[in-house]
Coordinates of C-alpha atoms in Angstrom, one line a residue:
Chain A
X1078 CA 0.1 0.0 0.1
X1079 CA 1.3 3.5 -0.9
X1080 CA -0.7 5.3 1.6
X1081 CA 1.3 7.3 4.2
X1082 CA -0.5 5.3 6.7
X1083 CA -1.3 1.7 6.7
X1084 CA -5.0 0.2 7.4
X1085 CA -4.2 -0.8 10.7
X1086 CA -2.8 2.6 11.8
X1087 CA -5.9 4.3 10.4
X1088 CA -8.0 1.7 12.3
X1089 CA -6.1 2.4 15.7
X1090 CA -6.1 6.3 15.3
X1091 CA -9.1 7.4 13.3
X1092 CA -11.9 4.9 12.9
X1093 CA -13.1 2.8 14.7
X1094 CA -10.0 3.8 17.2
X1095 CA -9.4 6.8 19.4
X1096 CA -10.9 9.7 17.0
X1097 CA -14.0 7.8 16.3
X1098 CA -14.5 6.9 20.0
X1099 CA -14.1 10.6 21.1
X1100 CA -16.1 12.0 17.9
X1101 CA -18.9 9.5 18.5
X1102 CA -19.2 10.6 22.1
X1103 CA -19.7 14.3 21.0
X1104 CA -22.1 13.6 18.0
X1105 CA -24.0 11.1 19.9
X1106 CA -24.6 13.2 22.9
X1107 CA -25.8 16.2 20.8
X1108 CA -28.1 13.9 18.5
X1109 CA -29.6 12.5 21.4
X1110 CA -30.4 16.0 23.0
X1111 CA -31.5 17.4 19.7
X1112 CA -33.9 14.3 18.8
X1113 CA -35.3 14.1 22.1
X1114 CA -35.9 17.9 22.3
X1115 CA -37.4 17.7 18.9
X1116 CA -39.9 14.8 20.1
X1117 CA -40.8 17.1 23.2
X1118 CA -41.4 20.1 20.8
X1119 CA -38.2 22.0 22.1
X1120 CA -35.3 23.1 20.2
X1121 CA -32.6 21.5 22.5
X1122 CA -29.0 22.8 22.6
X1123 CA -28.9 25.9 20.2
X1124 CA -27.4 29.2 21.4
X1125 CA -23.7 27.8 22.2
X1126 CA -23.1 27.6 18.4
X1127 CA -26.2 28.7 16.5
X1128 CA -25.3 28.2 13.0
X1129 CA -24.3 24.5 13.7
X1130 CA -27.5 23.9 15.5
X1131 CA -25.7 23.5 18.8
X1132 CA -23.1 21.0 17.8
X1133 CA -20.5 22.2 20.2
X1134 CA -22.7 21.7 23.3
X1135 CA -21.2 18.5 24.3
X1136 CA -17.9 20.2 23.6
X1137 CA -18.7 22.9 26.3
X1138 CA -20.1 20.1 28.6
X1139 CA -16.9 18.3 28.2
X1140 CA -14.8 21.6 28.8
X1141 CA -16.7 22.7 31.9
X1142 CA -16.4 19.2 33.4
X1143 CA -12.7 19.1 32.6
X1144 CA -12.3 22.5 34.3
X1145 CA -14.4 21.9 37.3
X1146 CA -12.9 21.0 40.7
X1147 CA -11.9 17.3 41.1
X1148 CA -13.4 16.1 44.4
X1149 CA -12.1 12.9 45.7
X1150 CA -14.2 11.8 48.7
X1151 CA -12.3 11.1 52.0
X1152 CA -13.9 7.7 52.6
X1153 CA -13.0 6.1 49.4
X1154 CA -9.7 4.6 48.4
X1155 CA -8.7 7.5 46.4
X1156 CA -6.3 5.7 44.0
X1157 CA -9.0 3.3 43.1
X1158 CA -11.6 5.9 42.9
X1159 CA -9.6 7.8 40.2
X1160 CA -8.5 4.8 38.3
X1161 CA -11.9 2.9 38.0
X1162 CA -13.6 5.2 35.5
X1163 CA -10.5 5.5 33.5
X1164 CA -10.3 1.6 33.5
X1165 CA -13.9 1.4 32.7
X1166 CA -13.7 3.8 29.7
X1167 CA -10.8 2.1 28.3
X1168 CA -12.2 -1.4 28.8
X1169 CA -15.5 -0.4 26.9
X1170 CA -13.3 0.6 24.0
X1171 CA -11.2 -2.3 23.9
X1172 CA -13.5 -4.7 21.8
X1173 CA -12.9 -2.2 18.7
X1174 CA -9.5 -3.8 18.5
X1175 CA -10.9 -7.0 16.8
X1176 CA -13.7 -5.6 14.6
X1177 CA -13.0 -4.5 11.0
X1178 CA -14.5 -1.2 9.6
X1179 CA -13.5 -1.8 6.1
X1180 CA -11.2 -4.4 4.4
X1181 CA -7.7 -3.7 5.9
X1182 CA -9.0 -1.2 8.5
X1183 CA -8.6 -3.2 11.5
X1184 CA -6.1 -3.4 14.3
X1185 CA -5.8 -7.2 14.9
X1186 CA -7.2 -9.3 12.2
X1187 CA -8.1 -12.6 14.0
X1188 CA -9.8 -15.7 12.9
X1189 CA -12.2 -15.5 15.9
X1190 CA -12.0 -11.7 16.1
X1191 CA -15.9 -10.7 16.5
X1192 CA -16.3 -13.8 19.1
X1193 CA -13.6 -12.2 21.3
X1194 CA -15.1 -8.7 20.9
X1195 CA -18.5 -10.1 22.1
X1196 CA -16.8 -11.7 25.0
X1197 CA -15.0 -8.4 25.7
X1198 CA -18.1 -6.6 25.7
X1199 CA -19.8 -9.0 28.1
X1200 CA -16.7 -8.7 30.6
X1201 CA -16.9 -4.9 31.2
X1202 CA -19.9 -5.2 33.4
X1203 CA -17.7 -6.4 36.1
X1204 CA -15.8 -3.0 36.1
X1205 CA -19.0 -1.2 36.5
X1206 CA -19.6 -3.1 39.7
X1207 CA -16.1 -2.5 41.0
X1208 CA -16.5 1.2 40.2
X1209 CA -19.6 1.4 42.2
X1210 CA -18.0 -0.6 45.0
X1211 CA -15.1 1.9 45.2
X1212 CA -17.4 4.8 45.6
X1213 CA -18.8 3.1 48.7
X1214 CA -22.2 4.9 48.7
X1215 CA -25.7 3.6 49.1
X1216 CA -26.9 4.9 45.8
X1217 CA -24.0 3.4 44.0
X1218 CA -24.6 0.1 45.9
X1219 CA -28.2 -0.2 44.6
X1220 CA -26.9 0.8 41.2
X1221 CA -24.4 -2.0 41.2
X1222 CA -26.9 -4.5 42.2
X1223 CA -29.1 -3.5 39.4
X1224 CA -26.5 -3.4 37.1
X1225 CA -25.7 -7.0 38.0
X1226 CA -29.2 -8.2 37.6
X1227 CA -29.5 -6.4 34.2
X1228 CA -26.4 -8.1 33.0
X1229 CA -27.8 -11.3 34.0
X1230 CA -31.0 -10.3 31.9
X1231 CA -29.3 -9.5 28.6
X1232 CA -26.0 -11.6 28.5
X1233 CA -27.5 -14.9 27.4
X1234 CA -29.7 -13.3 24.7
X1235 CA -26.8 -11.5 23.3
X1236 CA -24.4 -14.4 23.2
X1237 CA -27.2 -16.5 21.5
X1238 CA -27.8 -13.8 19.0
X1239 CA -24.1 -14.0 18.3
X1240 CA -23.9 -17.7 18.1
X1241 CA -26.7 -17.8 15.8
X1242 CA -24.8 -15.5 13.3
X1243 CA -21.8 -17.5 13.7
X1244 CA -23.6 -20.8 13.3
X1245 CA -25.2 -19.1 10.0
X1246 CA -21.7 -17.9 8.6
X1247 CA -19.7 -20.8 10.0
X1248 CA -16.9 -18.2 11.0
X1249 CA -16.2 -15.4 13.3
X1250 CA -13.5 -13.8 11.2
X1251 CA -14.7 -10.1 10.4
X1252 CA -13.9 -10.5 6.6
X1253 CA -15.4 -13.9 6.5
X1254 CA -18.6 -12.7 8.4
X1255 CA -18.9 -9.9 5.7
X1256 CA -18.2 -12.0 2.7
X1257 CA -20.9 -14.5 3.7
X1258 CA -23.3 -11.7 3.3
X1259 CA -22.4 -10.6 -0.1
X1260 CA -25.7 -11.9 -1.4
X1261 CA -28.1 -11.1 1.6
X1262 CA -27.6 -9.3 4.7
X1263 CA -27.6 -11.2 8.1
X1264 CA -30.6 -9.3 9.5
X1265 CA -32.7 -10.5 6.2
X1266 CA -31.4 -14.0 6.7
X1267 CA -32.1 -14.3 10.5
X1268 CA -34.4 -11.4 11.5
X1269 CA -35.0 -13.1 15.0
X1270 CA -31.3 -12.9 15.9
X1271 CA -31.4 -9.1 14.7
X1272 CA -34.2 -8.2 16.9
X1273 CA -32.9 -9.9 19.9
X1274 CA -29.6 -8.2 19.2
X1275 CA -31.3 -4.9 19.2
X1276 CA -33.2 -5.4 22.3
X1277 CA -30.0 -6.8 24.2
X1278 CA -28.0 -3.7 22.8
X1279 CA -30.6 -1.3 24.5
X1280 CA -30.3 -3.5 27.9
X1281 CA -26.5 -3.5 27.5
X1282 CA -26.2 0.1 27.0
X1283 CA -29.0 1.0 29.8
X1284 CA -30.9 2.8 27.3
X1285 CA -34.4 4.0 28.1
X1286 CA -36.8 1.1 28.6
X1287 CA -34.2 -0.5 30.3
X1288 CA -32.6 2.4 32.1
X1289 CA -32.7 0.7 35.5
X1290 CA -29.2 1.2 37.2
X1291 CA -29.2 4.9 36.7
X1292 CA -32.8 5.6 37.3
X1293 CA -32.8 9.3 38.5
X1294 CA -36.0 9.3 40.5
X1295 CA -34.8 6.2 42.4
X1296 CA -31.0 6.2 42.9
X1297 CA -29.7 9.6 41.7
X1298 CA -27.2 8.3 39.1
X1299 CA -26.7 4.8 40.1
X1300 CA -22.9 3.6 39.8
X1301 CA -22.0 7.3 38.6
X1302 CA -23.4 9.2 41.5
X1303 CA -20.3 10.3 43.4
X1304 CA -18.1 11.3 40.3
X1305 CA -17.8 14.8 39.0
X1306 CA -15.4 16.5 36.9
X1307 CA -13.3 14.5 34.3
X1308 CA -14.3 11.2 36.1
X1309 CA -17.8 12.0 35.3
X1310 CA -17.0 12.0 31.6
X1311 CA -15.6 8.8 31.7
X1312 CA -18.1 7.1 33.9
X1313 CA -21.0 8.4 32.1
X1314 CA -19.3 8.3 28.7
X1315 CA -18.4 4.4 29.1
X1316 CA -22.2 3.7 28.2
X1317 CA -21.9 5.7 24.9
X1318 CA -18.6 4.0 24.0
X1319 CA -20.4 0.6 24.7
X1320 CA -23.2 1.5 22.2
X1321 CA -20.6 2.7 19.7
X1322 CA -18.8 -0.8 19.8
X1323 CA -22.2 -2.5 19.8
X1324 CA -23.3 -0.5 16.8
X1325 CA -20.2 -1.4 14.9
X1326 CA -20.3 -5.0 15.6
X1327 CA -23.9 -5.0 14.8
X1328 CA -23.4 -3.5 11.5
X1329 CA -20.7 -5.9 10.7
X1330 CA -22.7 -9.0 11.9
X1331 CA -26.1 -8.2 10.8
X1332 CA -25.9 -5.4 8.0
X1333 CA -23.1 -6.5 5.8
X1334 CA -20.6 -4.3 7.2
X1335 CA -18.6 -2.2 4.7
X1336 CA -20.4 -3.9 1.5
X1337 CA -21.0 -3.0 -1.3
X1338 CA -18.0 -0.7 -1.3
X1339 CA -14.4 -1.3 -0.3
X1340 CA -11.4 1.1 1.0
X1341 CA -12.4 4.5 2.4
X1342 CA -15.8 4.5 0.9
X1343 CA -16.3 1.4 3.0
X1344 CA -15.6 3.1 6.2
X1345 CA -18.3 5.5 5.5
X1346 CA -20.8 2.8 4.7
X1347 CA -20.1 1.2 8.0
X1348 CA -20.6 4.5 9.8
X1349 CA -24.0 5.1 7.9
X1350 CA -25.0 1.3 8.9
X1351 CA -24.2 2.0 12.5
X1352 CA -26.9 4.7 12.4
X1353 CA -29.5 1.7 12.3
X1354 CA -28.6 0.7 15.8
X1355 CA -27.6 4.3 17.1
X1356 CA -31.0 6.1 16.2
X1357 CA -33.4 3.8 17.9
X1358 CA -31.2 3.7 20.8
X1359 CA -31.5 7.7 21.0
X1360 CA -35.1 7.8 20.1
X1361 CA -36.5 5.3 22.8
X1362 CA -35.6 7.8 25.4
X1363 CA -38.1 9.9 24.5
X1364 CA -41.0 7.6 24.2
X1365 CA -40.8 4.9 26.4
X1366 CA -41.3 4.9 30.4
X1367 CA -38.8 2.8 32.5
X1368 CA -39.3 -1.2 33.4
X1369 CA -39.0 -2.4 36.9
X1370 CA -35.9 -4.6 37.4
X1371 CA -38.2 -7.6 37.8
X1372 CA -39.8 -6.9 34.6
X1373 CA -36.6 -6.4 32.8
X1374 CA -35.4 -9.8 34.1
X1375 CA -38.7 -11.6 33.1
X1376 CA -38.3 -10.0 29.7
X1377 CA -34.7 -11.1 29.4
X1378 CA -35.3 -14.6 30.4
X1379 CA -38.7 -15.0 29.0
X1380 CA -39.5 -13.6 25.5
X1381 CA -36.0 -12.6 24.8
X1382 CA -34.6 -15.9 25.7
X1383 CA -37.1 -17.5 23.5
X1384 CA -36.5 -15.3 20.7
X1385 CA -32.9 -15.9 20.8
X1386 CA -33.3 -19.6 21.0
X1387 CA -35.6 -19.6 18.0
X1388 CA -32.8 -17.5 16.2
X1389 CA -30.2 -20.2 16.8
X1390 CA -32.8 -22.8 15.6
X1391 CA -33.4 -20.9 12.5
X1392 CA -29.7 -20.9 12.0
X1393 CA -29.3 -24.4 12.4
X1394 CA -32.0 -25.1 9.9
X1395 CA -30.5 -22.5 7.4
X1396 CA -27.1 -24.3 7.9
X1397 CA -28.4 -27.8 7.5
X1398 CA -30.4 -26.9 4.4
X1399 CA -27.4 -25.6 2.7
Chain B
X1405 CA 4.5 32.5 27.7
X1406 CA 3.2 30.9 31.0
X1407 CA 0.7 33.5 31.3
X1408 CA -0.4 33.3 27.5
X1409 CA -1.1 29.6 28.2
X1410 CA -3.0 30.2 31.3
X1411 CA -5.0 33.0 29.8
X1412 CA -5.9 30.8 26.9
X1413 CA -6.9 27.9 29.2
X1414 CA -9.1 30.4 31.4
X1415 CA -10.7 31.7 28.4
X1416 CA -11.8 28.0 27.3
X1417 CA -12.7 27.0 30.7
X1418 CA -14.9 30.2 31.0
X1419 CA -16.6 29.6 27.7
X1420 CA -17.2 26.0 28.7
X1421 CA -18.6 26.8 31.9
X1422 CA -20.7 29.7 30.2
X1423 CA -22.7 27.3 27.9
X1424 CA -23.2 24.3 30.6
X1425 CA -24.7 25.6 33.8
X1426 CA -26.4 22.2 35.3
X1427 CA -28.6 22.8 38.3
X1428 CA -29.2 20.1 40.8
X1429 CA -32.5 18.9 41.9
X1430 CA -33.0 21.2 45.1
X1431 CA -36.6 22.7 45.5
X1432 CA -37.1 25.1 48.5
X1433 CA -40.6 26.3 48.0
X1434 CA -43.3 26.8 45.4
X1435 CA -41.1 28.5 42.7
X1436 CA -40.0 25.0 42.1
X1437 CA -43.1 24.6 40.0
X1438 CA -41.9 27.4 37.7
X1439 CA -38.5 25.5 37.3
X1440 CA -40.3 22.7 35.6
X1441 CA -41.9 25.2 33.4
X1442 CA -38.5 26.6 32.2
X1443 CA -37.4 23.4 31.2
X1444 CA -40.7 22.5 29.4
X1445 CA -41.6 22.8 25.8
X1446 CA -42.3 26.6 25.4
X1447 CA -39.4 28.2 27.2
X1448 CA -36.6 25.3 27.0
X1449 CA -33.8 26.4 29.1
X1450 CA -31.8 23.7 27.2
X1451 CA -31.2 26.1 24.3
X1452 CA -28.8 28.0 26.8
X1453 CA -27.1 24.6 27.5
X1454 CA -28.8 23.9 30.9
X1455 CA -29.4 20.5 32.0
X1456 CA -31.0 19.5 35.1
X1457 CA -29.0 16.8 36.9
X1458 CA -29.8 14.6 39.8
X1459 CA -26.5 14.7 41.8
X1460 CA -24.7 17.9 42.9
X1461 CA -21.4 16.4 42.1
X1462 CA -21.8 17.4 38.6
X1463 CA -23.7 20.5 38.6
X1464 CA -22.4 23.9 39.0
X1465 CA -25.6 26.4 39.5
X1466 CA -28.1 26.6 42.1
X1467 CA -31.3 28.2 41.5
X1468 CA -32.9 28.9 44.8
X1469 CA -36.7 28.7 44.2
X1470 CA -38.5 31.0 46.6
X1471 CA -38.8 30.9 50.4
X1472 CA -35.9 29.5 52.4
X1473 CA -36.9 28.9 55.8
X1474 CA -34.3 28.4 58.4
X1475 CA -34.8 24.6 58.4
X1476 CA -34.2 24.6 54.7
X1477 CA -31.2 27.0 54.9
X1478 CA -28.9 24.4 56.4
X1479 CA -29.5 22.2 53.3
X1480 CA -28.9 24.8 50.8
X1481 CA -25.8 25.9 52.4
X1482 CA -24.8 22.2 52.7
X1483 CA -25.6 21.6 48.9
X1484 CA -23.6 24.8 48.1
X1485 CA -20.7 23.7 50.0
X1486 CA -20.5 20.1 48.5
X1487 CA -20.7 21.4 44.9
X1488 CA -17.4 21.5 42.9
X1489 CA -15.6 24.8 42.5
X1490 CA -17.0 27.3 39.9
X1491 CA -20.4 27.5 41.1
X1492 CA -23.0 30.1 40.7
X1493 CA -26.4 30.9 42.6
X1494 CA -29.5 32.4 41.1
X1495 CA -32.2 33.5 43.8
X1496 CA -35.6 33.3 42.4
X1497 CA -38.6 35.2 43.5
X1498 CA -39.5 37.9 45.9
X1499 CA -39.1 35.4 48.9
X1500 CA -35.7 34.8 48.1
X1501 CA -34.8 38.4 47.8
X1502 CA -36.3 40.0 51.0
X1503 CA -39.2 37.6 52.2
X1504 CA -41.9 38.4 50.0
X1505 CA -45.2 37.5 51.6
X1506 CA -43.2 36.1 54.6
X1507 CA -41.4 39.5 55.2
X1508 CA -40.4 39.8 58.9
X1509 CA -41.2 36.3 59.6
X1510 CA -39.4 34.6 62.5
X1511 CA -38.3 31.6 60.4
X1512 CA -37.2 32.8 57.1
X1513 CA -33.8 34.0 55.7
X1514 CA -33.0 36.0 52.5
X1515 CA -30.8 34.0 50.1
X1516 CA -28.0 36.4 50.3
X1517 CA -27.3 35.6 53.8
X1518 CA -27.0 32.0 53.2
X1519 CA -24.9 31.7 49.9
X1520 CA -23.2 34.3 47.8
X1521 CA -25.9 35.1 44.9
X1522 CA -25.0 36.2 41.4
X1523 CA -28.2 37.0 40.1
X1524 CA -31.8 37.9 41.4
X1525 CA -35.1 37.3 39.7
X1526 CA -38.1 39.5 41.0
X1527 CA -41.7 38.2 40.7
X1528 CA -44.0 36.1 42.8
X1529 CA -43.7 33.8 41.1
X1530 CA -41.2 35.2 38.5
X1531 CA -42.1 34.4 34.8
X1532 CA -40.2 31.8 33.0
X1533 CA -38.7 34.4 30.7
X1534 CA -37.4 36.4 33.7
X1535 CA -35.5 33.5 35.0
X1536 CA -33.9 32.7 31.2
X1537 CA -33.0 36.4 31.6
X1538 CA -31.3 35.9 34.8
X1539 CA -29.4 32.9 33.3
X1540 CA -28.2 34.6 30.3
X1541 CA -27.0 37.7 32.9
X1542 CA -25.2 35.0 34.7
X1543 CA -23.6 33.6 31.4
X1544 CA -22.4 37.3 30.6
X1545 CA -21.0 37.5 34.1
X1546 CA -18.9 34.4 33.6
X1547 CA -18.1 35.3 30.0
X1548 CA -16.5 38.7 31.2
X1549 CA -14.9 37.5 34.5
X1550 CA -11.3 38.3 35.4
X1551 CA -9.4 35.4 36.8
Chain C
X927 CA 0.5 -5.8 16.8
X928 CA 2.0 -2.4 16.7
X929 CA -1.4 -0.9 15.8
X930 CA -2.9 -2.3 19.0
X931 CA 0.0 -1.0 21.1
X932 CA -0.6 2.6 19.5
X933 CA -4.2 2.4 20.2
X934 CA -3.7 1.2 23.9
X935 CA -1.1 4.1 24.4
X936 CA -2.9 7.0 22.8
X937 CA -6.3 6.0 24.1
X938 CA -5.0 5.5 27.7
X939 CA -2.6 8.6 27.2
X940 CA -5.7 10.6 26.2
X941 CA -7.7 9.7 29.1
X942 CA -5.1 10.2 31.7
X943 CA -3.9 13.6 30.2
X944 CA -7.4 14.9 30.5
X945 CA -7.4 14.1 34.3
X946 CA -4.0 15.7 34.6
X947 CA -5.3 18.8 32.9
X948 CA -8.1 18.7 35.6
X949 CA -5.5 18.2 38.3
X950 CA -3.5 21.3 37.0
X951 CA -5.8 23.8 35.8
X952 CA -9.2 23.3 37.6
X953 CA -9.9 25.7 40.6
X954 CA -9.3 23.9 43.9
X955 CA -10.7 24.8 47.3
X956 CA -10.8 21.6 49.3
X957 CA -12.9 21.6 52.4
X958 CA -14.0 18.9 55.0
X959 CA -17.7 18.9 53.8
X960 CA -17.0 18.7 50.1
X961 CA -15.2 15.3 50.7
X962 CA -17.9 13.8 52.5
X963 CA -20.2 10.9 51.3
X964 CA -23.0 12.2 49.0
X965 CA -26.2 11.8 50.8
X966 CA -28.7 13.7 48.5
X967 CA -27.7 17.0 50.1
X968 CA -28.1 16.2 53.9
X969 CA -25.1 15.3 56.3
X970 CA -24.7 11.8 56.9
X971 CA -25.3 10.5 60.3
X972 CA -26.1 7.5 62.5
X973 CA -25.9 3.7 61.6
X974 CA -27.9 1.9 58.7
X975 CA -31.4 1.4 59.6
X976 CA -32.1 -1.3 57.1
X977 CA -29.9 -3.7 55.1
X978 CA -30.7 -4.2 51.4
X979 CA -31.7 -7.5 50.4
X980 CA -30.1 -9.2 47.4
X981 CA -33.2 -9.9 45.2
X982 CA -33.6 -12.1 42.2
X983 CA -30.3 -13.6 42.5
X984 CA -31.6 -17.0 41.3
X985 CA -31.1 -15.1 37.8
X986 CA -27.3 -14.8 38.5
X987 CA -27.0 -18.5 39.3
X988 CA -28.7 -19.2 35.9
X989 CA -26.6 -16.9 34.1
X990 CA -23.3 -18.3 35.4
X991 CA -24.4 -21.8 34.2
X992 CA -26.0 -20.8 30.9
X993 CA -23.4 -18.6 29.9
X994 CA -20.8 -21.2 30.2
X995 CA -22.8 -23.7 28.3
X996 CA -23.4 -21.1 25.4
X997 CA -19.7 -20.3 25.5
X998 CA -18.7 -23.9 24.9
X999 CA -21.1 -24.1 22.0
X1000 CA -19.5 -20.9 20.5
X1001 CA -16.0 -22.6 20.7
X1002 CA -17.3 -25.7 19.3
X1003 CA -19.1 -24.0 16.3
X1004 CA -16.0 -22.0 15.5
X1005 CA -13.4 -24.9 15.8
X1006 CA -15.6 -27.6 14.1
X1007 CA -15.2 -29.1 10.6
X1008 CA -17.8 -27.7 8.1
X1009 CA -21.2 -29.0 8.4
X1010 CA -21.1 -31.5 11.2
X1011 CA -24.7 -32.4 11.9
X1012 CA -23.9 -33.9 15.1
X1013 CA -22.5 -30.9 16.7
X1014 CA -25.7 -28.9 15.7
X1015 CA -28.0 -31.6 17.2
X1016 CA -25.9 -31.4 20.4
X1017 CA -26.5 -27.7 20.4
X1018 CA -30.4 -27.9 19.8
X1019 CA -30.5 -30.5 22.6
X1020 CA -28.5 -27.9 24.8
X1021 CA -30.8 -25.1 24.0
X1022 CA -33.9 -27.2 24.6
X1023 CA -32.6 -28.1 28.0
X1024 CA -31.9 -24.6 29.0
X1025 CA -35.6 -23.8 27.7
X1026 CA -37.1 -26.5 29.8
X1027 CA -35.1 -25.6 33.0
X1028 CA -36.2 -21.7 32.6
X1029 CA -39.9 -22.7 31.7
X1030 CA -40.1 -24.9 34.7
X1031 CA -38.7 -22.5 37.2
X1032 CA -40.0 -19.1 35.6
X1033 CA -42.7 -18.6 38.1
X1034 CA -40.4 -19.2 41.2
X1035 CA -37.8 -16.9 39.5
X1036 CA -40.1 -14.0 39.0
X1037 CA -41.9 -14.2 42.5
X1038 CA -39.8 -12.5 45.3
X1039 CA -42.3 -14.0 47.7
X1040 CA -41.0 -17.3 47.1
X1041 CA -37.3 -16.6 47.6
X1042 CA -36.9 -16.3 51.5

């Protein structure tokens, strides 16, 4: 390749790497606030940069948080208190290493890459609980317990949806997965797995119908209550990073990744396809109330489990017919 | 060189703070009903970058909503003390300024005796436009502040 | 391999750098009250009145078992020779077993009153 940067460096630094993660944080928060405001007949953030429609609002929020006082409560272990959200944010971004955004634009091409990414996504819940534990507060404790229970609700359907797609394609290599979808997208071949994945994504990122760990009227901000300043950006932004990772994974698994293009155009097509997962996640915030924790568990182990098992069965049938 | 850098940083910090004033959920009296109105569809304080937060650890402006009784003054003071450093106060309503209908009562204090106030809003209750005007006054104050 | 290292270094570096910026440039006025526990705006006092019960933890037991089973299935699918009908039969049987267990105990799992 005669480019000044090779594909894996672009993947590491631009998309889906560092710049993509921080850029997504800004754009997603702006988009969410604007969309929700539009649904509620408001303008949303505007006057901070009127020609851009308030796009600089998240930047102003980030700057304000960075330049506000860093309070480390006395009753906590201060080192762990400061390190926990940094580690959480980092760990949420780590699965990106194994997901390809376009042919060649991947940090670590690996035959089982997507499976490793799914497992890495599921492992992160441990860090949220650890973070809540270091804060040592009753709200964070309740938030941590709710996070564990919600994890118990979505983990198996998410794994089963991924398993269904791996059975269907017979591989977990990002290139192989996308190649297998060159005729028909995975979402068309196995719509059950797609729906199960979408609902599990809403649960995993604690978006609105399942916004149980940080329910504001009940537990202030759940696991993020004690954090202010820069650490709040990391603690709270970690959810958006998870949404980014799961949307990227979903667009490769279900929507044919960068097809029908390759190279640089493929990157943009992947970005557009991610919107299929991101936009519903933003919009449900404006239209749904919140489930109780037992209702969420019942959905996870009832309808959603049935749906994802049916998805695996459908994949088995496709596989044996072929 | 060093002052140049610190000046640039201070400018940036002021700009960020100006456009992102987050009030915590602290309702002292009946003007709290008007606060809901300010964030509602018609007046929409989110245009100015305000976002109601649940916890005081992330927020940086208190809107004192009406009467402060001696009992509530303790908590207003405590919340103000616990908030992280650049922090601002808007006193809303006649009660917070001087006492309003409770003027001279044994059990109420004006807001300025509890916390330093950056902007007052008159009225009983003040209209949402008046509160938004006070918000933009505070924004101007922040923007033109010397460090 | 180099790309992963660069990603890790730049990403972690950026995160730590922002915290350092906060540490250097943010105004600081530490006080004893500010460093107290957050208790919704009131000073903390007294011992706990009631301990929180860990509800619904049957689901967590379930997840630890089922997740391991599904993980084994994932590994089996990814490492198997192409088109091995016995493997798919095994996965189908496993899923059927999981479904039967969940259906059998679904009522008990959902009702907090049967948990004590």
